[in-house]
Each structure stands twice: as structure tokens, then as C-alpha cells.
Coordinates of C-alpha atoms in Angstrom, one line a residue:
L1 CA -2.0 246.8 43.2
A2 CA -1.4 245.9 46.9
I3 CA -3.4 249.0 47.9
F4 CA -6.2 248.0 45.5
L5 CA -6.3 244.4 47.0
V6 CA -6.4 245.8 50.5
L7 CA -9.3 248.2 49.6
I8 CA -11.2 245.1 48.0
F9 CA -10.5 243.1 51.2
L10 CA -11.7 245.8 53.5
T11 CA -14.8 246.4 51.5
G12 CA -15.6 242.6 51.5
C13 CA -15.1 242.6 55.4
A14 CA -17.4 245.6 55.8
G15 CA -20.0 243.9 53.6
D16 CA -19.7 240.8 55.8
A17 CA -20.1 242.8 58.9
K18 CA -23.2 244.5 57.6
G19 CA -24.6 241.2 56.6
D20 CA -23.8 239.8 60.1
A21 CA -25.4 242.8 61.7
S22 CA -28.5 242.6 59.6
D23 CA -28.7 238.9 60.4
K24 CA -28.4 239.6 64.1
S25 CA -30.9 242.4 63.9
S26 CA -33.4 240.1 62.1
E27 CA -32.8 237.4 64.7
A28 CA -33.5 239.9 67.5
S29 CA -36.6 241.2 65.9
S30 CA -37.9 237.6 65.4
K31 CA -37.2 236.8 69.1
A32 CA -38.9 240.1 70.2
A33 CA -41.9 239.3 68.0
S34 CA -42.0 235.6 69.4
V35 CA -41.9 237.0 72.9
Q36 CA -44.6 239.6 72.2
S37 CA -46.7 236.8 70.6
A38 CA -46.4 234.6 73.7
V39 CA -47.3 237.5 76.0
S40 CA -50.3 238.3 73.9
Q41 CA -51.4 234.7 74.2
I42 CA -51.3 234.9 78.0
Y43 CA -52.7 238.5 78.6
P44 CA -55.6 240.1 76.7
E45 CA -54.4 243.1 74.5
K46 CA -57.2 245.2 76.0
N47 CA -58.4 244.7 79.6
E48 CA -62.1 244.5 79.2
Y49 CA -62.4 243.0 82.8
K50 CA -63.6 239.6 81.4
E51 CA -62.8 236.4 83.3
Y52 CA -59.4 234.9 82.6
T53 CA -57.6 231.9 84.2
Y54 CA -53.8 232.4 84.4
D55 CA -51.3 229.5 84.8
V56 CA -48.9 230.6 87.5
T57 CA -46.1 229.1 85.4
Q58 CA -46.8 231.7 82.7
I59 CA -47.2 234.8 85.0
A60 CA -44.4 234.1 87.5
D61 CA -42.7 237.3 86.5
R62 CA -45.7 239.3 87.8
L63 CA -45.7 237.6 91.2
T64 CA -43.6 238.4 94.3
L65 CA -42.7 235.2 96.0
G66 CA -42.1 234.9 99.7
N67 CA -41.1 232.2 102.3
R68 CA -39.3 229.8 100.0
C69 CA -42.0 229.8 97.3
V70 CA -40.7 228.8 93.9
V71 CA -42.3 228.2 90.5
N72 CA -41.4 225.1 88.5
E73 CA -42.9 223.3 85.6
K74 CA -45.7 222.0 87.8
G75 CA -46.7 225.2 89.5
M76 CA -45.9 227.1 92.6
I77 CA -44.4 225.2 95.6
F78 CA -46.4 226.5 98.6
D79 CA -45.2 224.2 101.3
Q80 CA -43.8 226.2 104.2
A81 CA -45.9 227.5 107.0
G82 CA -46.7 231.0 106.2
A83 CA -45.7 230.6 102.6
N84 CA -46.9 233.6 100.7
F85 CA -47.1 235.3 97.3
T86 CA -48.3 238.9 96.3
F87 CA -49.4 240.4 93.1
N88 CA -51.1 243.6 91.7
A89 CA -54.1 243.2 89.5
D90 CA -56.3 245.5 87.5
C91 CA -59.6 243.7 88.0
E92 CA -63.1 243.5 89.5
G93 CA -65.3 241.1 91.2
D94 CA -63.8 237.7 92.6
I95 CA -60.3 236.2 92.5
T96 CA -60.0 232.4 92.9
V97 CA -56.8 230.5 93.3
K98 CA -56.6 226.8 92.4
L99 CA -54.3 224.5 94.3
T100 CA -53.4 220.8 94.4
G101 CA -52.1 219.0 97.4
S102 CA -50.7 215.7 98.7
T103 CA -53.0 212.9 99.5
S104 CA -52.1 213.0 103.3
W105 CA -54.6 216.0 103.4
S106 CA -57.5 213.5 103.0
Y107 CA -58.9 214.4 106.5
R108 CA -57.7 218.0 106.7
L109 CA -59.1 221.4 105.9
H110 CA -57.2 224.0 103.9
H111 CA -56.9 227.5 105.3
Y112 CA -55.4 230.8 104.0
T113 CA -54.9 234.3 105.3
V114 CA -55.4 237.1 102.6
Y115 CA -54.4 240.7 102.6
I116 CA -56.4 243.0 100.2
D117 CA -54.7 246.3 99.7
G118 CA -52.7 245.9 102.8
I119 CA -55.8 245.0 105.0
R120 CA -55.9 241.5 106.5
Q121 CA -59.1 239.6 105.9
E122 CA -60.8 236.9 107.9
R123 CA -59.2 233.5 107.7
I124 CA -60.4 231.6 104.7
Q125 CA -61.2 228.0 104.3
A126 CA -61.0 226.4 100.9
E127 CA -63.9 225.0 99.1
G128 CA -63.7 221.2 99.0
N129 CA -60.9 218.8 99.9
V130 CA -58.1 217.4 97.8
A131 CA -59.1 213.9 98.6
D132 CA -62.3 214.3 96.6
S133 CA -61.0 215.9 93.4
G134 CA -57.3 216.3 93.6
T135 CA -57.7 220.1 93.8
V136 CA -59.2 222.9 95.9
N137 CA -60.3 226.2 95.0
V138 CA -59.9 229.3 97.2
T139 CA -61.9 232.5 96.7
V140 CA -59.4 234.9 98.1
A141 CA -61.3 238.1 97.2
K142 CA -65.0 238.8 96.6
D143 CA -66.8 241.8 94.9
L144 CA -63.7 243.9 94.4
P145 CA -64.5 247.3 92.9
R146 CA -62.9 247.9 89.4
G147 CA -59.3 249.1 89.7
V148 CA -55.9 248.0 90.7
H149 CA -55.6 245.9 93.9
E150 CA -52.7 244.4 95.8
I151 CA -53.5 240.8 96.8
K152 CA -51.2 238.9 99.2
I153 CA -52.1 235.2 99.9
C154 CA -50.6 233.3 102.8
R155 CA -50.6 229.6 103.8
S156 CA -52.2 229.5 107.2
N157 CA -51.8 225.6 107.7
P158 CA -48.4 224.5 109.2
A159 CA -46.0 222.8 107.0
E160 CA -46.6 219.2 108.3
K161 CA -50.2 219.4 107.2
G162 CA -49.3 218.6 103.6
S163 CA -47.7 219.9 100.5
E164 CA -49.5 222.5 98.2
T165 CA -48.9 223.6 94.6
V166 CA -50.6 226.7 93.4
K167 CA -51.7 226.1 89.8
S168 CA -53.7 228.9 88.6
I169 CA -55.4 232.3 89.4
T170 CA -58.8 233.3 87.9
M171 CA -60.0 236.9 87.8
K172 CA -61.9 239.4 85.8
G173 CA -58.9 241.4 84.6
V174 CA -55.2 241.1 84.4
P175 CA -52.2 240.8 86.8
C176 CA -50.1 244.0 86.5
E177 CA -46.6 244.1 85.1
D178 CA -45.6 246.3 88.0
K179 CA -45.4 243.7 90.7
P180 CA -45.1 244.6 94.5
K181 CA -41.7 245.3 95.8
Q182 CA -39.9 243.3 98.4
K183 CA -39.4 244.9 101.9
D184 CA -36.1 246.2 102.9
L185 CA -35.7 243.8 105.8
L186 CA -36.0 239.9 105.7
I187 CA -36.5 238.0 109.0
E188 CA -36.3 234.1 108.9
F189 CA -37.4 231.9 111.7
L190 CA -36.2 228.3 112.2
G191 CA -38.3 226.5 114.9
D192 CA -40.6 223.6 115.8
S193 CA -44.4 223.6 116.6
L194 CA -44.1 226.7 118.6
T195 CA -43.0 228.6 115.5
A196 CA -45.5 226.7 113.3
G197 CA -48.4 227.8 115.6
L198 CA -49.7 224.4 116.3
G199 CA -52.7 224.4 118.5
N200 CA -52.7 228.3 119.0
L201 CA -56.4 228.9 118.0
D202 CA -58.2 226.5 120.5
F203 CA -57.4 225.1 123.9
E204 CA -60.4 222.8 124.5
N205 CA -60.3 220.5 121.5
G206 CA -57.1 218.8 122.2
S207 CA -56.0 218.7 118.6
F208 CA -53.2 220.0 116.4
D209 CA -55.4 219.8 113.3
A210 CA -55.2 222.5 110.9
E211 CA -58.4 224.2 111.8
F212 CA -57.0 224.7 115.3
S213 CA -53.5 226.0 114.2
D214 CA -52.7 229.3 112.3
S215 CA -49.1 229.9 111.1
T216 CA -50.0 233.6 110.5
Q217 CA -50.8 234.2 114.1
T218 CA -47.5 233.3 115.7
Y219 CA -44.9 235.3 117.4
A220 CA -42.7 234.9 114.2
Y221 CA -45.4 236.3 112.0
F222 CA -46.2 239.0 114.4
T223 CA -42.6 240.0 114.8
A224 CA -42.0 240.3 111.0
E225 CA -45.1 242.5 110.7
A226 CA -44.0 244.7 113.6
F227 CA -40.8 245.5 111.9
G228 CA -42.4 245.8 108.4
A229 CA -40.2 243.0 107.2
D230 CA -40.7 240.2 104.8
F231 CA -41.3 236.9 106.6
S232 CA -39.8 233.5 106.1
S233 CA -40.0 230.3 108.3
V234 CA -38.7 226.9 108.4
C235 CA -40.5 225.0 111.0
C236 CA -42.1 221.7 111.8
G237 CA -43.6 220.1 114.9
G238 CA -41.3 217.9 116.9
L239 CA -38.1 219.4 115.2
P240 CA -34.8 219.0 117.3
F241 CA -31.5 220.3 116.4
T242 CA -29.2 217.7 118.2
A243 CA -30.6 214.7 116.3
E244 CA -32.1 213.7 113.0
Y245 CA -35.8 213.9 112.5
G246 CA -37.6 212.1 109.8
G247 CA -34.3 210.9 108.5
M248 CA -32.8 214.4 108.1
G249 CA -30.5 216.5 110.2
I250 CA -31.3 220.2 111.0
K251 CA -28.9 221.5 108.5
E252 CA -30.3 219.5 105.6
R253 CA -33.8 220.6 106.6
Y254 CA -32.8 224.2 106.7
N255 CA -31.3 223.9 103.2
R256 CA -34.4 222.5 101.7
I257 CA -37.3 224.4 99.9
S258 CA -39.8 222.0 101.2
F259 CA -40.2 219.8 104.4
S260 CA -42.7 217.4 102.9
R261 CA -41.2 216.6 99.6
Q262 CA -38.0 216.8 97.5
V263 CA -38.1 219.7 95.1
G264 CA -34.5 220.9 95.5
N265 CA -32.6 223.2 97.8
H266 CA -33.2 226.9 98.6
D267 CA -30.7 229.0 96.8
F268 CA -30.2 231.8 99.5
A269 CA -30.2 234.3 96.6
R270 CA -31.7 236.8 99.0
P271 CA -30.0 236.2 102.4
A272 CA -31.9 236.9 105.5
D273 CA -31.0 240.0 107.6
I274 CA -32.0 238.5 110.9
V275 CA -32.5 234.7 111.7
V276 CA -34.4 233.8 114.8
V277 CA -34.0 230.3 116.0
N278 CA -36.5 228.7 118.4
L279 CA -35.3 225.2 119.1
A280 CA -34.4 223.1 122.2
T281 CA -37.9 222.2 123.5
N282 CA -37.5 218.8 121.7
D283 CA -33.9 218.4 122.6
H284 CA -34.0 218.7 126.4
G285 CA -35.3 215.1 126.8
R286 CA -32.0 213.8 125.3
L287 CA -30.0 215.7 127.8
Q288 CA -32.1 214.3 130.7
G289 CA -31.9 210.8 129.3
G290 CA -28.1 211.0 128.9
E291 CA -28.2 210.7 125.1
I292 CA -26.0 213.8 124.9
T293 CA -23.7 215.7 127.4
D294 CA -24.0 219.5 128.0
R295 CA -20.8 220.1 126.0
E296 CA -22.3 218.2 123.0
F297 CA -25.5 220.2 123.4
I298 CA -23.7 223.5 123.4
D299 CA -21.4 222.5 120.5
K300 CA -24.5 221.4 118.4
A301 CA -26.1 224.8 119.1
K302 CA -23.0 226.6 117.9
E303 CA -22.6 224.4 114.9
L304 CA -26.2 225.2 113.7
V305 CA -25.7 229.0 114.3
E306 CA -22.4 229.1 112.4
F307 CA -24.2 227.1 109.5
I308 CA -26.9 229.8 109.4
R309 CA -24.4 232.5 109.2
L310 CA -22.7 230.7 106.4
K311 CA -25.8 230.6 104.4
N312 CA -26.8 234.3 105.4
P313 CA -23.6 236.1 105.6
N314 CA -23.7 239.3 107.9
C315 CA -27.1 238.2 109.3
K316 CA -27.7 238.7 113.1
V317 CA -28.9 235.5 114.7
I318 CA -31.2 235.4 117.8
W319 CA -31.8 232.2 119.7
A320 CA -35.2 232.6 121.2
Y321 CA -36.4 230.2 123.8
G322 CA -38.8 229.7 126.7
M323 CA -42.5 229.8 125.4
A324 CA -43.1 226.2 126.5
T325 CA -40.1 225.5 128.8
S326 CA -36.8 226.8 129.6
P327 CA -34.4 224.3 131.3
A328 CA -31.8 224.7 128.5
Q329 CA -31.5 228.4 128.9
D330 CA -28.0 228.4 130.6
R331 CA -26.6 226.1 128.0
L332 CA -27.9 228.2 125.0
T333 CA -26.5 231.3 126.7
V334 CA -23.1 229.7 126.9
A335 CA -23.3 228.8 123.2
V336 CA -24.2 232.4 122.3
N337 CA -21.4 233.8 124.4
E338 CA -18.8 231.5 123.0
L339 CA -19.7 232.5 119.5
G340 CA -18.8 236.1 120.4
G341 CA -22.2 237.4 121.7
A342 CA -23.7 240.6 120.8
E343 CA -20.4 242.0 119.4
A344 CA -20.4 239.2 116.8
G345 CA -24.1 239.6 116.0
Y346 CA -25.3 236.7 118.2
Y347 CA -28.0 237.0 120.9
F348 CA -30.1 235.0 123.2
C349 CA -33.7 236.0 124.1
L350 CA -35.9 234.5 126.7
L351 CA -39.5 234.5 125.7
P352 CA -42.5 234.6 128.0
R353 CA -43.9 231.1 128.9
N354 CA -47.4 230.1 128.1
I355 CA -48.8 226.6 127.9
A356 CA -52.6 227.4 127.8
G357 CA -53.1 226.1 124.2
E358 CA -53.3 222.6 122.8
K359 CA -51.0 220.0 124.4
G360 CA -49.1 222.7 126.4
H361 CA -48.6 225.2 123.5
P362 CA -49.0 228.9 123.5
V363 CA -52.3 230.6 122.5
V364 CA -52.3 233.6 120.1
E365 CA -52.2 236.1 122.9
S366 CA -48.9 234.6 124.2
H367 CA -47.5 234.7 120.6
R368 CA -48.2 238.5 120.6
N369 CA -46.4 238.9 123.8
A370 CA -43.4 237.0 122.6
A371 CA -43.3 239.2 119.5
N372 CA -43.3 242.3 121.7
V373 CA -40.3 240.8 123.6
L374 CA -38.4 240.3 120.2
K375 CA -39.5 243.6 119.1
D376 CA -38.0 245.3 122.2
M377 CA -34.7 243.6 121.4
G378 CA -34.3 245.5 118.2
A379 CA -36.1 248.9 118.5
L380 CA -37.1 251.4 121.1
S381 CA -40.4 251.6 119.4
V382 CA -42.3 250.6 116.4
R383 CA -44.4 253.3 114.3
A384 CA -46.2 253.2 111.1
C385 CA -46.9 255.9 108.5
A386 CA -49.7 255.7 105.9
T387 CA -51.1 258.0 103.2
H388 CA -54.8 258.3 103.3
P389 CA -55.4 255.0 105.0
V390 CA -58.7 253.1 105.0
L391 CA -59.1 252.0 108.6
S392 CA -62.3 249.9 108.3
G393 CA -64.0 247.1 110.2
P394 CA -61.5 245.7 112.9
A395 CA -58.6 247.9 111.9
Y396 CA -58.5 249.8 115.1
D397 CA -58.7 246.8 117.2
R398 CA -55.9 245.1 115.3
I399 CA -53.7 248.2 115.6
A400 CA -54.2 248.3 119.3
E401 CA -53.3 244.6 119.7
S402 CA -50.1 244.9 117.5
A403 CA -46.6 246.1 118.4
L404 CA -47.3 249.4 116.9
E405 CA -47.0 252.5 119.4
E406 CA -48.0 255.1 116.9
V407 CA -49.7 255.4 113.4
I408 CA -49.1 258.6 111.6
V409 CA -51.6 259.3 108.7
S410 CA -52.1 262.1 106.2

């Protein structure tokens, strides 16, 4: 009898287990069908190269985000200087991106740098102004031949020129599920107006307006390109490291996703491999005015570098300085040496001085020279390899002007 009862009990358990498994399988199938239904509503079942508008909140998994870009319920935060995102698309014709921005843009123009299949295009100015309609549209590609293309869109305006939110992408085709991969190396730059590229395009207008400033033609951007690295920057005109600026200290600013609005803190899920700090130009006046002592200046520099290493474990930190002025060079060298110097992964780099741009800021050529100096710190040479490259238009001139010493092609 006992054996008979045990058999009944076990049979009942097996039946329950089968029922649970069946229920779970049914639930999983239902979820899969729901996901498939949601996907089919976003993407056409067959790509007939018709025009579709894709909300970035729905296709975020097909976008490779860079430079502290994040997607939330409102769209893609696109606030940092040189903010960028990349995607592959099976499409043809034009691609247009829709953005919204802060009202502080009312007198500003909106500029973007675009790469199509790895080739940098001429700087683009958006159609319209956010003050007129609340949105701007940017035609990032025109007359593309039918096929798969890699599209990279970079914010050219410095961060202080207003916040931007990417809302949608319109194209004749579909974004590919196979999105572009991140580079092996990530270099981040923390700086002021020099890193932001304020006034680097024109030295006669006397203006820091967006049309005379390009964050994708700076020593920072050129350095990342020379090393084939992903680029990130946290920079703002007038930024000091020894005092608060705009009600925030330098560590709080470094933590944030955006300078211009509160949308949360950066998660540092992908730590930088190298962080280049280019600050002190806006701090030297405090030394001269007696607001801080030499010792306090040195300790503040060390505190910032240690904080950066805390957020990016194992990264190398380079304190670059001198593009506009260099009276703090000795103090910064002391700070780096007290931290342990090169043996501990901390370096000081004196950059070439140039004040030919707006309000004593460097022009683009000086930014290229500074990038070459940083390149020389980390490599004996920089070479590029390419399979069947298309070197069209100004490609040869751009290669000649870059830090590349050799291009190997098949």
C-alpha cells in the first residue's frame, strides 16, 4: 500500500511538472510572439526601399552610441561636444534626422559632421532653427545608391551651444540589425574651450558662435582618429578645476551625462582606456590673484586625476596643457610626479601654443599639431590598412594632413 501511494504521489508530481513546463512554454511562446509582433510594427517585413520614419526609442538596439549619448523615453540625448551615433542601413536615397533643442538656441545655427561608409563629408548645417518650430531636420545623406551603408553622425556644435535630442530617422529602407562595432580603444577628453574647439574655424569674426566653432576639428577629435579609437569628451568653455563653475564642481560635471540639463549621471559601463585632461587655463588667474596657493593647486589637480582613475580603473591619464598659455606647467608636472608618474600610468604633455583663433584660441591647424604631439607620446607611428578603399574627392588631402604615416591598401 505504501509503495502504491508513493507511485501515485510521484505520478501526480510528474503531471504537475509537465503542466508547469507546458504553462511556461506557452508563456515563452506568447512573449516571443509579442516581441515579434512589436518588431514587425517597427520594421517592414520586406524591405521594398519605401520611406519610413523610425523613432529612435524603438530602434535604439540598432544604434551604436558614443560620447555619453543615451536613449530615454524622450529620445537620444545628444548634448556633448562631438556626441555621435552610428548605424548600418539597407537603404537608398536621402536620410534625414529630426532633432529638438533647448530654446537657448534661438539665435544659433546647428551643425553636424557626417561619415558615410567611413568617409567624412562636408560639415552640414541643419535646415531651420529650433526657435521657429521647436525642431530641426538634418539631411545627413543624399542620393545614396541602393545597398548597405554605414552612417555616423557627430555633433559639431560645442556643448554650451544648447541641448539636443535626436527624435527620429527617416530613410528609404531599414536600419540593419547588425550594428557597427565599438573600437578596441576609448579615449576620453576633459577640458575647456580649447577641447571644445571654440573659435577654431575663423580668426577675423571675433565670435565664439557655433558657425565659427567645430568640435570635430579639435586636437581631441584628431587624436582619437589617429589612434583609430572611439572618442568621448566632457568639455565646456571657461571650465576650471579648482573652483565651481555654474554651481558645480569639476567632479560633479565629469559624472554627468549632460552639461546643459539634468538627465542623470554617466554609468561608466565602458571605462575609458586613456583620459586626457586639458585644464588649468581658467585656473591660473586664481593663483595670480592669491585665491589659492601653489600647494592647493597641486592637490586639486591630484584629486581630480585620482577621481578619474576611480571612475576608469586601469586607465592612463595624460594632463595636456599649453595650447593657449603655460604658466602652470611646473605645478602640473609636480602633481603628476607625486601621483607616481609614468610608472603609475600618469603623464604630463606640453602642447604647442597657438592663439591665432578667436579671442586667443587655437585654429584648426594648431589642433592638428597638438594631436601629433599626443600621438607621439603613445606610438612610434600611426598606419592604416584598408581593403579596396574608395579614395574619392579630398581623401588624399585629408590623409596627407592627418597623423597617418602610411596607408596600406589591397
